[in-house]
Short mmCIF file of N, CA and C in Angstrom, two decimals:
data_model
loop_
_atom_site.label_atom_id
_atom_site.label_comp_id
_atom_site.label_asym_id
_atom_site.label_seq_id
_atom_site.Cartn_x
_atom_site.Cartn_y
_atom_site.Cartn_z
N MET D 1 -110.14 -10.37 -95.83
CA MET D 1 -109.59 -11.46 -95.07
C MET D 1 -110.70 -12.09 -94.27
N SER D 2 -110.67 -13.40 -94.21
CA SER D 2 -111.72 -14.07 -93.42
C SER D 2 -111.33 -14.09 -91.96
N GLU D 3 -112.28 -14.46 -91.13
CA GLU D 3 -112.03 -14.47 -89.69
C GLU D 3 -111.10 -15.59 -89.25
N THR D 4 -110.96 -16.63 -90.04
CA THR D 4 -110.14 -17.76 -89.64
C THR D 4 -108.68 -17.62 -90.03
N THR D 5 -108.35 -16.70 -90.88
CA THR D 5 -106.95 -16.52 -91.25
C THR D 5 -106.32 -15.46 -90.37
N VAL D 6 -105.07 -15.68 -90.06
CA VAL D 6 -104.31 -14.75 -89.23
C VAL D 6 -103.22 -14.16 -90.09
N PRO D 7 -103.00 -12.87 -90.01
CA PRO D 7 -101.93 -12.28 -90.82
C PRO D 7 -100.57 -12.89 -90.46
N VAL D 8 -99.73 -13.05 -91.44
CA VAL D 8 -98.42 -13.65 -91.26
C VAL D 8 -97.57 -12.83 -90.29
N THR D 9 -97.66 -11.55 -90.32
CA THR D 9 -96.86 -10.72 -89.44
C THR D 9 -97.19 -10.96 -87.97
N THR D 10 -98.44 -11.27 -87.66
CA THR D 10 -98.83 -11.55 -86.28
C THR D 10 -98.20 -12.86 -85.82
N LEU D 11 -98.21 -13.88 -86.69
CA LEU D 11 -97.60 -15.17 -86.34
C LEU D 11 -96.10 -15.02 -86.13
N ALA D 12 -95.46 -14.27 -87.01
CA ALA D 12 -94.01 -14.10 -86.90
C ALA D 12 -93.64 -13.37 -85.62
N SER D 13 -94.37 -12.33 -85.28
CA SER D 13 -94.04 -11.59 -84.06
C SER D 13 -94.33 -12.41 -82.82
N THR D 14 -95.38 -13.25 -82.87
CA THR D 14 -95.71 -14.11 -81.73
C THR D 14 -94.62 -15.16 -81.53
N SER D 15 -94.15 -15.80 -82.60
CA SER D 15 -93.11 -16.83 -82.46
C SER D 15 -91.79 -16.21 -82.03
N THR D 16 -91.50 -15.00 -82.53
CA THR D 16 -90.27 -14.33 -82.14
C THR D 16 -90.29 -13.97 -80.66
N SER D 17 -91.39 -13.44 -80.18
CA SER D 17 -91.47 -13.08 -78.76
C SER D 17 -91.44 -14.32 -77.88
N ALA D 18 -92.03 -15.42 -78.36
CA ALA D 18 -91.99 -16.66 -77.58
C ALA D 18 -90.57 -17.21 -77.50
N SER D 19 -89.83 -17.13 -78.61
CA SER D 19 -88.46 -17.64 -78.57
C SER D 19 -87.56 -16.75 -77.72
N ILE D 20 -87.80 -15.44 -77.74
CA ILE D 20 -87.01 -14.54 -76.89
C ILE D 20 -87.29 -14.80 -75.43
N SER D 21 -88.56 -15.00 -75.07
CA SER D 21 -88.87 -15.27 -73.66
C SER D 21 -88.33 -16.62 -73.23
N ALA D 22 -88.34 -17.61 -74.11
CA ALA D 22 -87.78 -18.93 -73.77
C ALA D 22 -86.27 -18.82 -73.58
N THR D 23 -85.60 -18.05 -74.44
CA THR D 23 -84.16 -17.88 -74.31
C THR D 23 -83.81 -17.15 -73.02
N SER D 24 -84.56 -16.10 -72.70
CA SER D 24 -84.26 -15.37 -71.48
C SER D 24 -84.55 -16.20 -70.24
N SER D 25 -85.58 -17.07 -70.28
CA SER D 25 -85.84 -17.93 -69.12
C SER D 25 -84.75 -18.97 -68.96
N LEU D 26 -84.19 -19.45 -70.08
CA LEU D 26 -83.07 -20.40 -69.99
C LEU D 26 -81.85 -19.73 -69.41
N LYS D 27 -81.58 -18.49 -69.81
CA LYS D 27 -80.44 -17.77 -69.25
C LYS D 27 -80.63 -17.52 -67.77
N THR D 28 -81.85 -17.17 -67.38
CA THR D 28 -82.13 -16.93 -65.97
C THR D 28 -81.97 -18.22 -65.18
N ARG D 29 -82.52 -19.30 -65.70
CA ARG D 29 -82.40 -20.58 -65.02
C ARG D 29 -80.94 -21.02 -64.95
N GLY D 30 -80.19 -20.82 -66.01
CA GLY D 30 -78.77 -21.17 -66.00
C GLY D 30 -77.98 -20.32 -65.02
N ARG D 31 -78.33 -19.06 -64.93
CA ARG D 31 -77.65 -18.17 -63.99
C ARG D 31 -77.97 -18.60 -62.56
N GLY D 32 -79.20 -18.92 -62.29
CA GLY D 32 -79.57 -19.38 -60.95
C GLY D 32 -78.88 -20.68 -60.58
N ALA D 33 -78.75 -21.58 -61.55
CA ALA D 33 -78.06 -22.85 -61.29
C ALA D 33 -76.58 -22.60 -61.01
N ARG D 34 -75.96 -21.68 -61.77
CA ARG D 34 -74.55 -21.37 -61.54
C ARG D 34 -74.33 -20.75 -60.17
N ILE D 35 -75.24 -19.87 -59.77
CA ILE D 35 -75.12 -19.25 -58.45
C ILE D 35 -75.30 -20.29 -57.35
N SER D 36 -76.29 -21.16 -57.52
CA SER D 36 -76.52 -22.22 -56.52
C SER D 36 -75.33 -23.16 -56.42
N LEU D 37 -74.78 -23.52 -57.56
CA LEU D 37 -73.62 -24.41 -57.56
C LEU D 37 -72.41 -23.73 -56.91
N GLY D 38 -72.22 -22.46 -57.19
CA GLY D 38 -71.13 -21.71 -56.55
C GLY D 38 -71.31 -21.64 -55.04
N ALA D 39 -72.55 -21.41 -54.60
CA ALA D 39 -72.83 -21.37 -53.17
C ALA D 39 -72.58 -22.73 -52.53
N LEU D 40 -72.96 -23.80 -53.23
CA LEU D 40 -72.70 -25.15 -52.72
C LEU D 40 -71.20 -25.40 -52.59
N GLN D 41 -70.43 -24.96 -53.56
CA GLN D 41 -68.98 -25.12 -53.49
C GLN D 41 -68.40 -24.37 -52.31
N ILE D 42 -68.88 -23.17 -52.07
CA ILE D 42 -68.37 -22.37 -50.95
C ILE D 42 -68.71 -23.05 -49.63
N VAL D 43 -69.96 -23.50 -49.49
CA VAL D 43 -70.37 -24.15 -48.24
C VAL D 43 -69.56 -25.42 -48.00
N LEU D 44 -69.42 -26.26 -49.03
CA LEU D 44 -68.64 -27.49 -48.87
C LEU D 44 -67.16 -27.19 -48.63
N GLY D 45 -66.62 -26.21 -49.34
CA GLY D 45 -65.22 -25.84 -49.13
C GLY D 45 -64.96 -25.40 -47.70
N LEU D 46 -65.84 -24.57 -47.18
CA LEU D 46 -65.70 -24.11 -45.79
C LEU D 46 -65.93 -25.25 -44.80
N PHE D 47 -66.87 -26.14 -45.12
CA PHE D 47 -67.11 -27.29 -44.25
C PHE D 47 -65.86 -28.15 -44.15
N TYR D 48 -65.27 -28.49 -45.30
CA TYR D 48 -64.08 -29.34 -45.28
C TYR D 48 -62.90 -28.64 -44.60
N ALA D 49 -62.75 -27.34 -44.84
CA ALA D 49 -61.61 -26.62 -44.26
C ALA D 49 -61.75 -26.46 -42.75
N PHE D 50 -62.93 -26.11 -42.29
CA PHE D 50 -63.08 -25.78 -40.87
C PHE D 50 -63.67 -26.92 -40.03
N ALA D 51 -64.79 -27.47 -40.46
CA ALA D 51 -65.47 -28.47 -39.62
C ALA D 51 -64.80 -29.84 -39.69
N SER D 52 -64.18 -30.15 -40.81
CA SER D 52 -63.61 -31.48 -40.96
C SER D 52 -62.09 -31.49 -40.78
N ALA D 53 -61.38 -30.59 -41.44
CA ALA D 53 -59.91 -30.62 -41.38
C ALA D 53 -59.35 -30.00 -40.10
N LEU D 54 -59.93 -28.91 -39.67
CA LEU D 54 -59.38 -28.18 -38.52
C LEU D 54 -59.28 -29.03 -37.25
N PRO D 55 -60.31 -29.81 -36.87
CA PRO D 55 -60.15 -30.64 -35.67
C PRO D 55 -58.99 -31.64 -35.78
N LYS D 56 -58.75 -32.12 -36.97
CA LYS D 56 -57.64 -33.07 -37.16
C LYS D 56 -56.30 -32.35 -37.09
N LEU D 57 -56.24 -31.17 -37.67
CA LEU D 57 -54.97 -30.44 -37.72
C LEU D 57 -54.58 -29.83 -36.37
N ILE D 58 -55.56 -29.57 -35.51
CA ILE D 58 -55.23 -29.05 -34.18
C ILE D 58 -55.24 -30.17 -33.14
N ALA D 59 -55.38 -31.40 -33.61
CA ALA D 59 -55.37 -32.59 -32.74
C ALA D 59 -56.43 -32.51 -31.65
N HIS D 60 -57.65 -32.19 -32.08
CA HIS D 60 -58.77 -32.18 -31.13
C HIS D 60 -58.91 -33.58 -30.53
N PRO D 61 -59.22 -33.68 -29.23
CA PRO D 61 -59.29 -35.00 -28.59
C PRO D 61 -60.23 -35.99 -29.29
N SER D 62 -61.34 -35.53 -29.83
CA SER D 62 -62.25 -36.46 -30.51
C SER D 62 -61.61 -37.04 -31.77
N ALA D 63 -60.90 -36.20 -32.51
CA ALA D 63 -60.23 -36.69 -33.72
C ALA D 63 -59.08 -37.61 -33.36
N ALA D 64 -58.29 -37.22 -32.35
CA ALA D 64 -57.15 -38.04 -31.94
C ALA D 64 -57.61 -39.41 -31.46
N GLU D 65 -58.72 -39.44 -30.73
CA GLU D 65 -59.24 -40.71 -30.23
C GLU D 65 -59.67 -41.62 -31.38
N ALA D 66 -60.34 -41.04 -32.38
CA ALA D 66 -60.79 -41.84 -33.52
C ALA D 66 -59.61 -42.42 -34.29
N PHE D 67 -58.57 -41.63 -34.51
CA PHE D 67 -57.42 -42.12 -35.27
C PHE D 67 -56.57 -43.09 -34.44
N ASP D 68 -56.55 -42.94 -33.13
CA ASP D 68 -55.88 -43.93 -32.28
C ASP D 68 -56.62 -45.26 -32.34
N LYS D 69 -57.96 -45.19 -32.37
CA LYS D 69 -58.77 -46.41 -32.47
C LYS D 69 -58.48 -47.14 -33.77
N LEU D 70 -58.23 -46.38 -34.83
CA LEU D 70 -57.89 -46.97 -36.12
C LEU D 70 -56.48 -47.54 -36.15
N GLY D 71 -55.63 -47.05 -35.24
CA GLY D 71 -54.24 -47.46 -35.26
C GLY D 71 -53.40 -46.61 -36.19
N TRP D 72 -53.94 -45.49 -36.65
CA TRP D 72 -53.22 -44.63 -37.57
C TRP D 72 -52.44 -43.54 -36.85
N GLY D 73 -52.79 -43.26 -35.62
CA GLY D 73 -52.07 -42.28 -34.81
C GLY D 73 -52.17 -40.87 -35.37
N SER D 74 -51.26 -40.05 -34.89
CA SER D 74 -51.30 -38.64 -35.28
C SER D 74 -50.88 -38.42 -36.73
N THR D 75 -50.03 -39.29 -37.25
CA THR D 75 -49.59 -39.13 -38.65
C THR D 75 -50.78 -39.25 -39.60
N GLY D 76 -51.59 -40.27 -39.40
CA GLY D 76 -52.78 -40.45 -40.23
C GLY D 76 -53.77 -39.31 -40.06
N MET D 77 -53.91 -38.85 -38.83
CA MET D 77 -54.84 -37.76 -38.55
C MET D 77 -54.40 -36.48 -39.28
N TYR D 78 -53.12 -36.14 -39.18
CA TYR D 78 -52.62 -34.94 -39.85
C TYR D 78 -52.68 -35.08 -41.37
N LEU D 79 -52.40 -36.26 -41.88
CA LEU D 79 -52.46 -36.48 -43.32
C LEU D 79 -53.88 -36.30 -43.85
N ILE D 80 -54.85 -36.94 -43.22
CA ILE D 80 -56.24 -36.80 -43.65
C ILE D 80 -56.70 -35.36 -43.49
N GLY D 81 -56.32 -34.71 -42.40
CA GLY D 81 -56.67 -33.30 -42.20
C GLY D 81 -56.10 -32.41 -43.29
N ALA D 82 -54.85 -32.66 -43.68
CA ALA D 82 -54.23 -31.87 -44.73
C ALA D 82 -54.91 -32.10 -46.07
N LEU D 83 -55.28 -33.35 -46.36
CA LEU D 83 -56.00 -33.65 -47.60
C LEU D 83 -57.35 -32.96 -47.64
N GLU D 84 -58.06 -32.98 -46.52
CA GLU D 84 -59.37 -32.32 -46.46
C GLU D 84 -59.23 -30.81 -46.59
N LEU D 85 -58.23 -30.24 -45.97
CA LEU D 85 -58.00 -28.80 -46.09
C LEU D 85 -57.67 -28.42 -47.53
N ALA D 86 -56.78 -29.18 -48.15
CA ALA D 86 -56.41 -28.91 -49.54
C ALA D 86 -57.62 -29.05 -50.46
N GLY D 87 -58.41 -30.09 -50.25
CA GLY D 87 -59.60 -30.29 -51.07
C GLY D 87 -60.64 -29.20 -50.86
N GLY D 88 -60.83 -28.79 -49.60
CA GLY D 88 -61.78 -27.73 -49.32
C GLY D 88 -61.37 -26.41 -49.95
N LEU D 89 -60.10 -26.08 -49.88
CA LEU D 89 -59.62 -24.85 -50.51
C LEU D 89 -59.66 -24.94 -52.03
N ALA D 90 -59.36 -26.12 -52.57
CA ALA D 90 -59.39 -26.30 -54.03
C ALA D 90 -60.81 -26.21 -54.58
N LEU D 91 -61.81 -26.55 -53.77
CA LEU D 91 -63.20 -26.38 -54.22
C LEU D 91 -63.51 -24.91 -54.50
N LEU D 92 -62.79 -24.01 -53.87
CA LEU D 92 -63.03 -22.58 -54.03
C LEU D 92 -62.29 -22.00 -55.23
N VAL D 93 -61.39 -22.76 -55.82
CA VAL D 93 -60.64 -22.30 -57.00
C VAL D 93 -61.32 -22.86 -58.24
N PRO D 94 -61.86 -22.00 -59.11
CA PRO D 94 -62.65 -22.50 -60.23
C PRO D 94 -61.96 -23.56 -61.08
N LEU D 95 -60.70 -23.38 -61.41
CA LEU D 95 -60.00 -24.33 -62.27
C LEU D 95 -59.81 -25.69 -61.60
N LEU D 96 -59.76 -25.73 -60.27
CA LEU D 96 -59.51 -26.97 -59.53
C LEU D 96 -60.78 -27.62 -58.95
N SER D 97 -61.92 -26.96 -59.10
CA SER D 97 -63.13 -27.40 -58.39
C SER D 97 -63.56 -28.82 -58.75
N SER D 98 -63.52 -29.19 -60.01
CA SER D 98 -63.95 -30.52 -60.41
C SER D 98 -62.99 -31.60 -59.90
N VAL D 99 -61.71 -31.35 -60.05
CA VAL D 99 -60.71 -32.31 -59.58
C VAL D 99 -60.80 -32.45 -58.05
N ALA D 100 -61.00 -31.33 -57.36
CA ALA D 100 -61.13 -31.36 -55.90
C ALA D 100 -62.36 -32.16 -55.48
N ALA D 101 -63.46 -31.98 -56.20
CA ALA D 101 -64.68 -32.72 -55.87
C ALA D 101 -64.48 -34.22 -56.05
N VAL D 102 -63.78 -34.62 -57.11
CA VAL D 102 -63.51 -36.04 -57.32
C VAL D 102 -62.59 -36.59 -56.22
N ALA D 103 -61.55 -35.83 -55.89
CA ALA D 103 -60.61 -36.28 -54.85
C ALA D 103 -61.29 -36.38 -53.49
N LEU D 104 -62.11 -35.39 -53.15
CA LEU D 104 -62.83 -35.45 -51.87
C LEU D 104 -63.87 -36.57 -51.88
N GLY D 105 -64.47 -36.83 -53.03
CA GLY D 105 -65.39 -37.95 -53.15
C GLY D 105 -64.69 -39.28 -52.88
N ALA D 106 -63.49 -39.43 -53.42
CA ALA D 106 -62.71 -40.65 -53.16
C ALA D 106 -62.35 -40.76 -51.68
N LEU D 107 -62.01 -39.64 -51.08
CA LEU D 107 -61.71 -39.62 -49.64
C LEU D 107 -62.94 -40.03 -48.83
N MET D 108 -64.12 -39.60 -49.28
CA MET D 108 -65.36 -39.95 -48.58
C MET D 108 -65.71 -41.43 -48.75
N VAL D 109 -65.36 -42.02 -49.88
CA VAL D 109 -65.56 -43.46 -50.04
C VAL D 109 -64.70 -44.20 -49.02
N GLY D 110 -63.46 -43.77 -48.89
CA GLY D 110 -62.58 -44.37 -47.88
C GLY D 110 -63.11 -44.16 -46.48
N ALA D 111 -63.61 -42.97 -46.18
CA ALA D 111 -64.17 -42.69 -44.86
C ALA D 111 -65.38 -43.58 -44.58
N PHE D 112 -66.20 -43.80 -45.59
CA PHE D 112 -67.36 -44.67 -45.41
C PHE D 112 -66.93 -46.10 -45.10
N VAL D 113 -65.96 -46.60 -45.86
CA VAL D 113 -65.48 -47.97 -45.64
C VAL D 113 -64.91 -48.12 -44.23
N VAL D 114 -64.12 -47.14 -43.81
CA VAL D 114 -63.52 -47.19 -42.47
C VAL D 114 -64.62 -47.11 -41.41
N ASN D 115 -65.60 -46.24 -41.61
CA ASN D 115 -66.70 -46.13 -40.65
C ASN D 115 -67.49 -47.42 -40.52
N VAL D 116 -67.73 -48.07 -41.63
CA VAL D 116 -68.52 -49.31 -41.60
C VAL D 116 -67.72 -50.46 -41.01
N THR D 117 -66.46 -50.59 -41.38
CA THR D 117 -65.68 -51.76 -40.98
C THR D 117 -65.00 -51.65 -39.63
N VAL D 118 -64.59 -50.44 -39.24
CA VAL D 118 -63.78 -50.31 -38.02
C VAL D 118 -64.49 -49.52 -36.93
N ILE D 119 -64.96 -48.34 -37.26
CA ILE D 119 -65.45 -47.43 -36.23
C ILE D 119 -66.84 -47.78 -35.74
N HIS D 120 -67.74 -48.13 -36.64
CA HIS D 120 -69.13 -48.44 -36.30
C HIS D 120 -69.78 -47.31 -35.52
N GLY D 121 -69.47 -46.08 -35.89
CA GLY D 121 -69.98 -44.92 -35.16
C GLY D 121 -71.35 -44.49 -35.65
N PRO D 122 -71.89 -43.45 -35.03
CA PRO D 122 -73.22 -42.99 -35.38
C PRO D 122 -73.26 -42.20 -36.70
N TYR D 123 -72.12 -41.84 -37.23
CA TYR D 123 -72.08 -41.00 -38.43
C TYR D 123 -71.64 -41.78 -39.67
N VAL D 124 -72.08 -43.00 -39.78
CA VAL D 124 -71.68 -43.86 -40.90
C VAL D 124 -72.17 -43.30 -42.23
N ALA D 125 -73.36 -42.72 -42.25
CA ALA D 125 -73.95 -42.25 -43.51
C ALA D 125 -73.40 -40.89 -43.95
N THR D 126 -72.74 -40.17 -43.08
CA THR D 126 -72.27 -38.81 -43.43
C THR D 126 -71.39 -38.79 -44.67
N PRO D 127 -70.39 -39.67 -44.82
CA PRO D 127 -69.59 -39.62 -46.05
C PRO D 127 -70.42 -39.88 -47.30
N LEU D 128 -71.41 -40.76 -47.21
CA LEU D 128 -72.25 -41.02 -48.38
C LEU D 128 -73.09 -39.80 -48.74
N ILE D 129 -73.57 -39.10 -47.72
CA ILE D 129 -74.35 -37.89 -47.96
C ILE D 129 -73.49 -36.83 -48.63
N LEU D 130 -72.24 -36.72 -48.22
CA LEU D 130 -71.34 -35.72 -48.79
C LEU D 130 -70.91 -36.06 -50.21
N ILE D 131 -70.96 -37.32 -50.57
CA ILE D 131 -70.57 -37.72 -51.93
C ILE D 131 -71.54 -37.15 -52.96
N LEU D 132 -72.81 -37.04 -52.63
CA LEU D 132 -73.80 -36.56 -53.60
C LEU D 132 -73.52 -35.14 -54.09
N PRO D 133 -73.36 -34.15 -53.21
CA PRO D 133 -73.05 -32.82 -53.76
C PRO D 133 -71.67 -32.74 -54.41
N LEU D 134 -70.73 -33.55 -53.93
CA LEU D 134 -69.42 -33.58 -54.57
C LEU D 134 -69.51 -34.12 -55.99
N ALA D 135 -70.32 -35.14 -56.18
CA ALA D 135 -70.53 -35.70 -57.53
C ALA D 135 -71.20 -34.66 -58.44
N LEU D 136 -72.14 -33.92 -57.90
CA LEU D 136 -72.80 -32.87 -58.68
C LEU D 136 -71.79 -31.80 -59.10
N ILE D 137 -70.95 -31.38 -58.19
CA ILE D 137 -69.93 -30.37 -58.52
C ILE D 137 -68.95 -30.92 -59.56
N ALA D 138 -68.51 -32.15 -59.37
CA ALA D 138 -67.56 -32.75 -60.32
C ALA D 138 -68.17 -32.81 -61.72
N TRP D 139 -69.44 -33.18 -61.81
CA TRP D 139 -70.09 -33.30 -63.11
C TRP D 139 -70.34 -31.92 -63.73
N ALA D 140 -70.87 -31.00 -62.93
CA ALA D 140 -71.22 -29.68 -63.46
C ALA D 140 -69.99 -28.86 -63.83
N ARG D 141 -68.88 -29.09 -63.19
CA ARG D 141 -67.66 -28.32 -63.45
C ARG D 141 -66.63 -29.13 -64.25
N ARG D 142 -67.07 -30.16 -64.93
CA ARG D 142 -66.14 -31.03 -65.66
C ARG D 142 -65.38 -30.28 -66.74
N ASN D 143 -65.96 -29.19 -67.27
CA ASN D 143 -65.23 -28.41 -68.27
C ASN D 143 -63.99 -27.76 -67.66
N HIS D 144 -64.00 -27.53 -66.35
CA HIS D 144 -62.80 -26.98 -65.69
C HIS D 144 -61.65 -27.99 -65.72
N THR D 145 -61.98 -29.27 -65.64
CA THR D 145 -60.94 -30.30 -65.72
C THR D 145 -60.29 -30.28 -67.10
N THR D 146 -61.10 -30.12 -68.14
CA THR D 146 -60.57 -30.03 -69.49
C THR D 146 -59.66 -28.82 -69.63
N GLU D 147 -60.08 -27.69 -69.07
CA GLU D 147 -59.24 -26.48 -69.10
C GLU D 147 -57.94 -26.70 -68.35
N LEU D 148 -58.01 -27.38 -67.22
CA LEU D 148 -56.81 -27.65 -66.42
C LEU D 148 -55.83 -28.54 -67.19
N VAL D 149 -56.35 -29.56 -67.85
CA VAL D 149 -55.49 -30.45 -68.64
C VAL D 149 -54.83 -29.68 -69.78
N ARG D 150 -55.61 -28.83 -70.47
CA ARG D 150 -55.03 -28.01 -71.54
C ARG D 150 -53.93 -27.09 -71.01
N TRP D 151 -54.19 -26.47 -69.87
CA TRP D 151 -53.22 -25.56 -69.27
C TRP D 151 -51.94 -26.31 -68.91
N MET D 152 -52.09 -27.50 -68.34
CA MET D 152 -50.91 -28.28 -67.95
C MET D 152 -50.13 -28.75 -69.16
N ARG D 153 -50.81 -29.10 -70.24
CA ARG D 153 -50.11 -29.51 -71.47
C ARG D 153 -49.34 -28.36 -72.08
N ARG D 154 -49.89 -27.16 -72.02
CA ARG D 154 -49.17 -25.98 -72.53
C ARG D 154 -47.93 -25.69 -71.70
N ARG D 155 -48.02 -25.93 -70.41
CA ARG D 155 -46.88 -25.68 -69.51
C ARG D 155 -45.78 -26.73 -69.66
N ALA D 156 -46.13 -27.91 -70.11
CA ALA D 156 -45.16 -29.01 -70.18
C ALA D 156 -44.29 -28.90 -71.41
#
């Protein structure tokens, strides 16, 4: 054998080991992404349940003042609080996570419009910032929406 030729068995074992390492790195990266996405869902779910919904549901003076300024009163405050609580809890349920992210995203669009047009407060950008991780969750968990639709069709 000359020095420039490589035995076929060496090439085959090299390509096999390269494909195995590439596959394992993809699995590792996919696992890390799933864990990060799950952690993001937990953080956002807890944020919506406690930091956003709870002040409205217990009629904290800051929340009551904001809703009085809007002219929505306590009914609007409790309704928005209940929607945020439901969405935050639904983010923690795998089958509902994508639908919850879309619903909370729509709620944040409304919050942004209200902040810009009526409240003019210092937290105008907060709903827009929250839309980004919600959109990521909705997109990454879109297969859960398909599963939910299939489940509902079977039940009907």
